[in-house]
N, CA, C and O of each residue as an XYZ file, in Angstrom:
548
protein
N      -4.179      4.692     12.065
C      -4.024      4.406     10.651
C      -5.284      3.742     10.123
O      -6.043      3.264     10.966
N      -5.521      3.675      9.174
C      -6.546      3.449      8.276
C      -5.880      2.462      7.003
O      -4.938      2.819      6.295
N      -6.411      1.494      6.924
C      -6.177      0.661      5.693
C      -7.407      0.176      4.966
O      -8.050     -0.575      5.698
N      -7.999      0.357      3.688
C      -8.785     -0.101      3.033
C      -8.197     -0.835      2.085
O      -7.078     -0.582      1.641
N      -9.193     -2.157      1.576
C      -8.664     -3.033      0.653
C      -9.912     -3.490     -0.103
O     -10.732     -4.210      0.466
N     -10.075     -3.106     -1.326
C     -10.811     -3.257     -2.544
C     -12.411     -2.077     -1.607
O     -13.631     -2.173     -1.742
N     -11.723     -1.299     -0.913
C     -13.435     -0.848     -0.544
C     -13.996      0.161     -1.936
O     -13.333      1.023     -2.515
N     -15.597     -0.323     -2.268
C     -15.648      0.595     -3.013
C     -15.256      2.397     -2.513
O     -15.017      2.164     -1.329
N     -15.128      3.364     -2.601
C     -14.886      4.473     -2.598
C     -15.331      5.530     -3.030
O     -15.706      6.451     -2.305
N     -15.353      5.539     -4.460
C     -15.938      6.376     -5.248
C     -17.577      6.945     -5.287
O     -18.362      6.083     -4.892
N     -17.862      7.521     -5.468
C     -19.163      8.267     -4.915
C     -19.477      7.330     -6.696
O     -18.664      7.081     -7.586
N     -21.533      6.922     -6.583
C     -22.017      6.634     -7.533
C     -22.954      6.915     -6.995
O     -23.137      7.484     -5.919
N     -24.072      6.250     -8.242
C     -25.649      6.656     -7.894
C     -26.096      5.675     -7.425
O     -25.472      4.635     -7.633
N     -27.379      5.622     -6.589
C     -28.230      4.542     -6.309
C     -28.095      4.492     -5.155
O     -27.163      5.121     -4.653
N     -29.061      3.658     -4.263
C     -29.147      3.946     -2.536
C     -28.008      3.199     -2.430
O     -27.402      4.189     -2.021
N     -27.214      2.401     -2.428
C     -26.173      1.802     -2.080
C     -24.969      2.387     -1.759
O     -24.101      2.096     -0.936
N     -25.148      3.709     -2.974
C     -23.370      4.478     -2.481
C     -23.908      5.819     -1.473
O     -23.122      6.727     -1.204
N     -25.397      5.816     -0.939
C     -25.429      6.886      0.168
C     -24.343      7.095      0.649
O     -23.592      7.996      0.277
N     -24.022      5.988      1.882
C     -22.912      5.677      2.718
C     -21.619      6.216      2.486
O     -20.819      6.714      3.278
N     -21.537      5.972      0.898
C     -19.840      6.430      0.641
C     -20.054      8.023      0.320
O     -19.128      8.828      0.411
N     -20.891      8.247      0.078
C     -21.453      9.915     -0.503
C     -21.003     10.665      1.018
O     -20.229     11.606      1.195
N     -21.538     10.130      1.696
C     -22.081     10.594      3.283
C     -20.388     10.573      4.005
O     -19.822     11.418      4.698
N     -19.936      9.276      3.511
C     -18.613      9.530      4.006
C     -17.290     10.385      3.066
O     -16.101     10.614      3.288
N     -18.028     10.615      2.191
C     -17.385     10.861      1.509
C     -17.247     12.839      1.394
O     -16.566     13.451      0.571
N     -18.146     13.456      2.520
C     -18.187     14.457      2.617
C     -17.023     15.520      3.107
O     -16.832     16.730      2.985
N     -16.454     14.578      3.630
C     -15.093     14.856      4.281
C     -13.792     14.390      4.049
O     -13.568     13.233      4.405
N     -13.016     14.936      3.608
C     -11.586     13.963      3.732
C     -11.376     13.124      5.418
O     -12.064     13.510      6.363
N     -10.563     12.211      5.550
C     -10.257     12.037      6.530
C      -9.540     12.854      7.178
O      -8.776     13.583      6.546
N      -9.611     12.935      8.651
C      -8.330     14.067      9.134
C      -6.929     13.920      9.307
O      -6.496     12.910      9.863
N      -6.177     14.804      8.900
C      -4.729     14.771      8.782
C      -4.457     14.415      9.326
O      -3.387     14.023      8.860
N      -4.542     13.920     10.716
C      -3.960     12.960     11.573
C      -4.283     11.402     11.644
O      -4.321     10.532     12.514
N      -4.438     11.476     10.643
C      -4.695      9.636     10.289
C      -4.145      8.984      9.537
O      -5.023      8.553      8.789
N      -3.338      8.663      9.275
C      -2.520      8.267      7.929
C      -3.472      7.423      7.227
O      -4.327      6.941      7.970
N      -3.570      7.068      5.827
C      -4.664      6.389      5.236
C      -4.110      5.989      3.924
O      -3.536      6.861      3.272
N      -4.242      4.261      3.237
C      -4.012      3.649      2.338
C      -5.235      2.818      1.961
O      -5.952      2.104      2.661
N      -5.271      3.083      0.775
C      -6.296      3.172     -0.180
C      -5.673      1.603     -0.965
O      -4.903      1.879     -1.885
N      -5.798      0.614     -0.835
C      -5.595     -0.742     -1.676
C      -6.732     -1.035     -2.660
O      -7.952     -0.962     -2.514
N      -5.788     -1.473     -3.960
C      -7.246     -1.740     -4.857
C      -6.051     -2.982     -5.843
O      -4.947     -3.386     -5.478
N      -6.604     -3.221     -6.778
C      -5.648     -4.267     -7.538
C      -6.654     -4.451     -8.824
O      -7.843     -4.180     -8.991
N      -5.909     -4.879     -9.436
C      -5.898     -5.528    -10.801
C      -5.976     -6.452    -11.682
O      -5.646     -7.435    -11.018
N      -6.149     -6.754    -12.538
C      -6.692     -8.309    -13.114
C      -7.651     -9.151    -13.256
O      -7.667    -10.335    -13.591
N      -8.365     -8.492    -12.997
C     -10.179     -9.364    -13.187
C     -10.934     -8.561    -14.345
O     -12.092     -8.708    -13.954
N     -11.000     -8.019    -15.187
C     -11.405     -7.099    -16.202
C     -13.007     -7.552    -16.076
O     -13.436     -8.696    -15.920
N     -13.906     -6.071    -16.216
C     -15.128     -6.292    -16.101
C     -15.499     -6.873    -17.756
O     -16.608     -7.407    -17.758
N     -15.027     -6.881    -18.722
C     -15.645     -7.739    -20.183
C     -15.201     -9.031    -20.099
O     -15.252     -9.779    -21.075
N     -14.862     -9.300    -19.262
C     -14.514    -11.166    -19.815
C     -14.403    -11.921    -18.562
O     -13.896    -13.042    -18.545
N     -14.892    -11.301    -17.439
C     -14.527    -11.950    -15.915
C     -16.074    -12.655    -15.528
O     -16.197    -13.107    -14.389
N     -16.678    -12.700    -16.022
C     -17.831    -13.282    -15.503
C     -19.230    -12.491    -15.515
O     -19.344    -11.688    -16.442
N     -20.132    -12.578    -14.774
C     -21.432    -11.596    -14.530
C     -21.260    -11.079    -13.696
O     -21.225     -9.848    -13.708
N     -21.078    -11.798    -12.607
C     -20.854    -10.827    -10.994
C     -19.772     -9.721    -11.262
O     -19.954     -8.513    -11.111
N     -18.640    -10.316    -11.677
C     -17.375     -9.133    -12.031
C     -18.209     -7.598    -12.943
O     -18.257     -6.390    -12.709
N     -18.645     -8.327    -13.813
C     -19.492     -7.060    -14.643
C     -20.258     -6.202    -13.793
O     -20.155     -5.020    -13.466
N     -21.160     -7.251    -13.492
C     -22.657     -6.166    -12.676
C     -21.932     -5.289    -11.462
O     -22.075     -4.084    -11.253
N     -21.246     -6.079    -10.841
C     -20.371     -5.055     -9.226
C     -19.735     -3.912    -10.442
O     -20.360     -2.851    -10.398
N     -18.997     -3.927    -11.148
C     -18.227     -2.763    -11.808
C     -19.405     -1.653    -12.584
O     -19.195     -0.471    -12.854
N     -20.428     -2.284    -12.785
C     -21.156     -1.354    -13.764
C     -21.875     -0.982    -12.684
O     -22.491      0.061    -12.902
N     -22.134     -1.693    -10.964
C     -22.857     -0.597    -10.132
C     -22.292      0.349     -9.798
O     -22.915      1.394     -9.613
N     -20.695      0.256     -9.587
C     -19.965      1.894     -9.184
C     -19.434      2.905     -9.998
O     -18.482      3.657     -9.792
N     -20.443      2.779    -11.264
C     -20.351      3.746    -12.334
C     -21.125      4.149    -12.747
O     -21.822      3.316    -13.328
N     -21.658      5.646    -12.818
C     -23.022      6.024    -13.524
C     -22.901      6.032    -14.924
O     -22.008      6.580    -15.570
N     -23.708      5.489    -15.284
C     -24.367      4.940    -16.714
C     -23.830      3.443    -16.869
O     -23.985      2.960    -17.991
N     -23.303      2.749    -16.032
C     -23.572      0.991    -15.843
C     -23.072      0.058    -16.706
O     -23.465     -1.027    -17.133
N     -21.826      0.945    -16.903
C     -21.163     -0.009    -18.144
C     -19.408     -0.772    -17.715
O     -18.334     -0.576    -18.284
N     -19.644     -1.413    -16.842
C     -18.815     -2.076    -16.157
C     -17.564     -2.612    -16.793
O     -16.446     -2.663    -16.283
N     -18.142     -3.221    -18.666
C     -17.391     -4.079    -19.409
C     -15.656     -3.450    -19.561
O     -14.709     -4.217    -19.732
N     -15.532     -2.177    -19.475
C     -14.064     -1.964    -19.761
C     -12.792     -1.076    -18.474
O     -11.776     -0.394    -18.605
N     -13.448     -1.494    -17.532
C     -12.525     -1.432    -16.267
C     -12.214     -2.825    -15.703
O     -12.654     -3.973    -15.773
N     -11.462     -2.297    -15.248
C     -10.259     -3.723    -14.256
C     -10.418     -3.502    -12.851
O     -10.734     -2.375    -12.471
N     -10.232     -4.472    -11.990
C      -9.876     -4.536    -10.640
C      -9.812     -5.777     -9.803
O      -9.112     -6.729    -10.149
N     -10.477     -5.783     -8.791
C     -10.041     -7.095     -8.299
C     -11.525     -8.132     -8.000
O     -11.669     -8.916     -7.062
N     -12.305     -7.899     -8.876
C     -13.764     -8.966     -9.566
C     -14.679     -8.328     -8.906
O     -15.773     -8.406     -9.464
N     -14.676     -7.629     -7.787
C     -15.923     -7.125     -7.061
C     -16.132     -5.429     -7.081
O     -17.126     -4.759     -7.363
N     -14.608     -4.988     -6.610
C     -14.331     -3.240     -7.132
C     -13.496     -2.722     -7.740
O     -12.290     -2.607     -7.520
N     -14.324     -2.279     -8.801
C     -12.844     -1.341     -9.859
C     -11.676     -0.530     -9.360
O     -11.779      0.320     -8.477
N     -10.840     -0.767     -9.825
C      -9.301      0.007     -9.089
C      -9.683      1.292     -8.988
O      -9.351      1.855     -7.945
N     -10.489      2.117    -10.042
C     -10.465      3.475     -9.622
C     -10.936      4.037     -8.354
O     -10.609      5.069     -7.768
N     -12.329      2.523     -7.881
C     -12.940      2.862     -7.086
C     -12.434      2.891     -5.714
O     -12.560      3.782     -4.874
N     -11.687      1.475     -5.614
C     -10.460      1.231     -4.494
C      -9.759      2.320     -3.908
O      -9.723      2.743     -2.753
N      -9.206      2.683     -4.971
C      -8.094      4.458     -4.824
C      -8.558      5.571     -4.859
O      -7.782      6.420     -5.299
N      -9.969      6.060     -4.435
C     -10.965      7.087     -4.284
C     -10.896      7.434     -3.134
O     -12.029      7.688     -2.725
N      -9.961      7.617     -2.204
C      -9.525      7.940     -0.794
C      -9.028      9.357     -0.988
O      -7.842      9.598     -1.212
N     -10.069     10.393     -0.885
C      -8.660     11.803     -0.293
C      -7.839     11.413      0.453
O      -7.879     10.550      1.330
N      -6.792     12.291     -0.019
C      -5.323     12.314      0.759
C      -5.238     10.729      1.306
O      -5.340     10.673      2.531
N      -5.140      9.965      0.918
C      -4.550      8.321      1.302
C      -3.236      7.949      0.300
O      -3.448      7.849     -0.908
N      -2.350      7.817      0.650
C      -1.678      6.548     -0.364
C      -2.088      5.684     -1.088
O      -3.189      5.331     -0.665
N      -1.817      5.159     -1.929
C      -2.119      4.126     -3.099
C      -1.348      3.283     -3.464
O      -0.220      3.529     -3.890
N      -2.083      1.623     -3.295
C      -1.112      1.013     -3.599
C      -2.350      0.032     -4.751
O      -3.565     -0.125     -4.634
N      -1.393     -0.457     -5.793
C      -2.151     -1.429     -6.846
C      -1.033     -2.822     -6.824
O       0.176     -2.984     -6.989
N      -2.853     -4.135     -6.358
C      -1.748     -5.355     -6.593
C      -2.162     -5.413     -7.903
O      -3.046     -4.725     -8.414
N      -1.304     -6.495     -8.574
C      -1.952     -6.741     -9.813
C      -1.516     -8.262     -9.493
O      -0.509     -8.809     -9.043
N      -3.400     -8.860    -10.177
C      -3.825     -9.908     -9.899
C      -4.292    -11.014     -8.878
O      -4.470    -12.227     -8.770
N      -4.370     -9.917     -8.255
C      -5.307    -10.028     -6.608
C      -6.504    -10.175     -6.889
O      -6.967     -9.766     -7.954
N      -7.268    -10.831     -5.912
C      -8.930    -10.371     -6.129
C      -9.425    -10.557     -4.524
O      -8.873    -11.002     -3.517
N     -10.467    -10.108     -4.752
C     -11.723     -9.304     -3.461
C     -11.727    -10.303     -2.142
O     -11.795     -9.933     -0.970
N     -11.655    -11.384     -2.527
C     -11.941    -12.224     -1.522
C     -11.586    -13.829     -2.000
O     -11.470    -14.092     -3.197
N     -11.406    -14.999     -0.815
C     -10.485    -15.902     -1.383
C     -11.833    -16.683     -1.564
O     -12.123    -17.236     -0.502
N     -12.513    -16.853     -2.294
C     -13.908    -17.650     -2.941
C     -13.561    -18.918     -3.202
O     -14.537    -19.651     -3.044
N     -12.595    -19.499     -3.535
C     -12.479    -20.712     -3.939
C     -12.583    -21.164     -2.240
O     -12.911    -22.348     -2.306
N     -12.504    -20.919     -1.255
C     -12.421    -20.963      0.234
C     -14.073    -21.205      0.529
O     -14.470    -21.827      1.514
N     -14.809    -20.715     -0.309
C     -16.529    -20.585      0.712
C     -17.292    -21.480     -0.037
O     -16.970    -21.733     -1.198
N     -18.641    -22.184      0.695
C     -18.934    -23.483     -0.191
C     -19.736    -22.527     -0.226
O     -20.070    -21.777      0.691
N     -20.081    -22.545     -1.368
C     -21.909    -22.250     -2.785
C     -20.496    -20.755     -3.282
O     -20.798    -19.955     -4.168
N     -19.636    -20.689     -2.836
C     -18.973    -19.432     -3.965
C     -18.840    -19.621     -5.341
O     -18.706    -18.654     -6.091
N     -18.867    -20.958     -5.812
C     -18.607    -21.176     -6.696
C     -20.130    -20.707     -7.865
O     -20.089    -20.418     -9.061
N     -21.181    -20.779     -7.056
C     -22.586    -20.807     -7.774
C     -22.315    -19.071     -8.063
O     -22.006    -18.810     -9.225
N     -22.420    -17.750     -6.987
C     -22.166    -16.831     -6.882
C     -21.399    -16.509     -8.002
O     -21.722    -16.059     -9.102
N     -20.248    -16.843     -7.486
C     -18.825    -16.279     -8.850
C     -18.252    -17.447     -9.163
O     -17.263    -17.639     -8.455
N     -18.467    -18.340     -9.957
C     -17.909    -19.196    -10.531
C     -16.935    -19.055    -11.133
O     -16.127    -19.968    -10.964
N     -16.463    -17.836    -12.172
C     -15.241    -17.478    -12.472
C     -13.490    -16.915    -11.535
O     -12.269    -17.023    -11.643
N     -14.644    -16.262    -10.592
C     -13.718    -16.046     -9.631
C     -13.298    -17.350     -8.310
O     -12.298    -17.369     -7.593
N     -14.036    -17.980     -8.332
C     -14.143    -19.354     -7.622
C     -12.871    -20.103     -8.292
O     -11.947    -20.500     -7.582
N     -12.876    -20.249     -9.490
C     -11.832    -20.713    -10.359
C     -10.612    -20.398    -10.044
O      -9.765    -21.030     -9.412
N     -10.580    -19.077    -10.675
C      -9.189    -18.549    -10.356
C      -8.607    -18.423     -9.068
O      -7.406    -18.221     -8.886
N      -9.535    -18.552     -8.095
C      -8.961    -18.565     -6.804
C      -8.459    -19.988     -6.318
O      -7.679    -20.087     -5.371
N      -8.898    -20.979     -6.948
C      -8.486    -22.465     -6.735
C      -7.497    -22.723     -7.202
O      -6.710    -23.409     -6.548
N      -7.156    -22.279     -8.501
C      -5.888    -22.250     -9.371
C      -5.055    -21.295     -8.474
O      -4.118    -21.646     -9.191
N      -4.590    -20.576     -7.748
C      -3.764    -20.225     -7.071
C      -3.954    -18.514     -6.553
O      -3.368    -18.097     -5.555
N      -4.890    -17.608     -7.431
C      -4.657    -16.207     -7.258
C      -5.513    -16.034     -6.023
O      -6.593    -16.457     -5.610
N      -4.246    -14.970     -5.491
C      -4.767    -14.385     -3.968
C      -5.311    -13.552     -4.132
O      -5.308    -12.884     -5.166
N      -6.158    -13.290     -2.802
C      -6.608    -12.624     -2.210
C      -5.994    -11.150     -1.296
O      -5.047    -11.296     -0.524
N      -6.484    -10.112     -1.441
C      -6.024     -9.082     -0.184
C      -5.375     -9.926      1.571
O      -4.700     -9.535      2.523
N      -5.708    -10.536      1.387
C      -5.281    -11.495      3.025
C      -4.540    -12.357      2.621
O      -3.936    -12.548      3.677
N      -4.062    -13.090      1.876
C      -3.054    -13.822      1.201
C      -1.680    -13.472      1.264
O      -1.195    -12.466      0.745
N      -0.804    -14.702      2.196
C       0.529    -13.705      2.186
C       1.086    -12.791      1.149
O       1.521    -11.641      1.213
N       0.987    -13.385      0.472
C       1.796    -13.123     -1.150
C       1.480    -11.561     -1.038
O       2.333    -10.674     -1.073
N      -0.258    -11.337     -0.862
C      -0.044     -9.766     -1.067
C      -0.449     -9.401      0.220
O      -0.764     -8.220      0.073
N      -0.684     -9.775      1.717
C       0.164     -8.998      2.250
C       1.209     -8.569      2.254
O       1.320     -7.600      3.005
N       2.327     -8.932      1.592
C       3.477     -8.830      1.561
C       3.682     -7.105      0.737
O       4.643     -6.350      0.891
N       2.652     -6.905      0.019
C       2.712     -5.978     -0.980
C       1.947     -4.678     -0.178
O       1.793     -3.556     -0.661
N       1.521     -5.116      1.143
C       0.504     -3.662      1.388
C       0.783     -3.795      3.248
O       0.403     -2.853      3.943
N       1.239     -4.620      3.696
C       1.222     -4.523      4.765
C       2.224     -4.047      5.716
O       1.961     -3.862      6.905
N       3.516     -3.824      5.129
C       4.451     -3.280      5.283
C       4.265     -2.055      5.501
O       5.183     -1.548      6.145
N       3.349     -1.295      5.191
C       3.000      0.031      5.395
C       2.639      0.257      6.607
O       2.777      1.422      6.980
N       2.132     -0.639      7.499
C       1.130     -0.300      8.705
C       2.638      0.113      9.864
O       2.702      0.848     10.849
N       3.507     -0.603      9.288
C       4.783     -0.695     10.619
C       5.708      0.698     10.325
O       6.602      1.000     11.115
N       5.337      1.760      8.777
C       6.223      3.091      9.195
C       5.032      3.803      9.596
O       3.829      3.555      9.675
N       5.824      4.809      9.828
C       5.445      6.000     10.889
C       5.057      7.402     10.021
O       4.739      8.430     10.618
């Protein structure tokens, strides 16, 4: 099985999405089961700079301001898995930042909201929402 959580996905421009281009040449093979996690609630117009600039890099023409996801990758990009399942948290984000010292300098907005209580992909709360999957068949 295969589980991704906020990975970017989506094919873009620039040397950075080689990798996903390259992997992206292939579906995975049918014998792999595969879930595609992405989430919701960090909107690239009002979440900060970092939230912006990460959303406007996995989009050609770089306009980050009116997609959502979880502060680092846009949901569309998350759920860009051939043949995978899809699951959307809403109000999750990328990583638990209020957790890492200088995160706050980095993403200060997201530093915030993560202190005030919103989880993370590893956070029971939403394991609870994606991890249940790994135990069917």
């Amino acid at each position: 099985s295969l589980v991704t959580l906020g990975a970017p996905l989506a094919d873009s421009s620039g040397p950075a999405f080689r990798g996903v281009a390259w992997a992206n040449q292939e579906p995975p093979p049918s014998t792999v089961r595969c879930l595609a996690v992405g989430a919701t609630g960090t909107p690239g117009g009002s979440s900060g700079r970092l939230t912006r600039d990460a959303y406007s890099f996995c989009v050609d023409g770089g306009d980050g301001t009116k997609l959502d996801g979880d502060g680092v990758t846009p949901t569309f990009s998350a759920l860009s898995l051939p043949g995978a399942e899809t699951r959307v948290l809403d109000g999750v984000t990328h990583f638990p930042w209020g957790d890492v010292p200088g995160a706050g300098l980095v993403a200060p907005d997201l530093a915030k909201e993560h202190r005030a209580g919103k989880p993370w992909y590893g956070s029971p709360s939403a394991m609870e929402q994606w991890a249940d999957w790994l135990h069917r068949a």
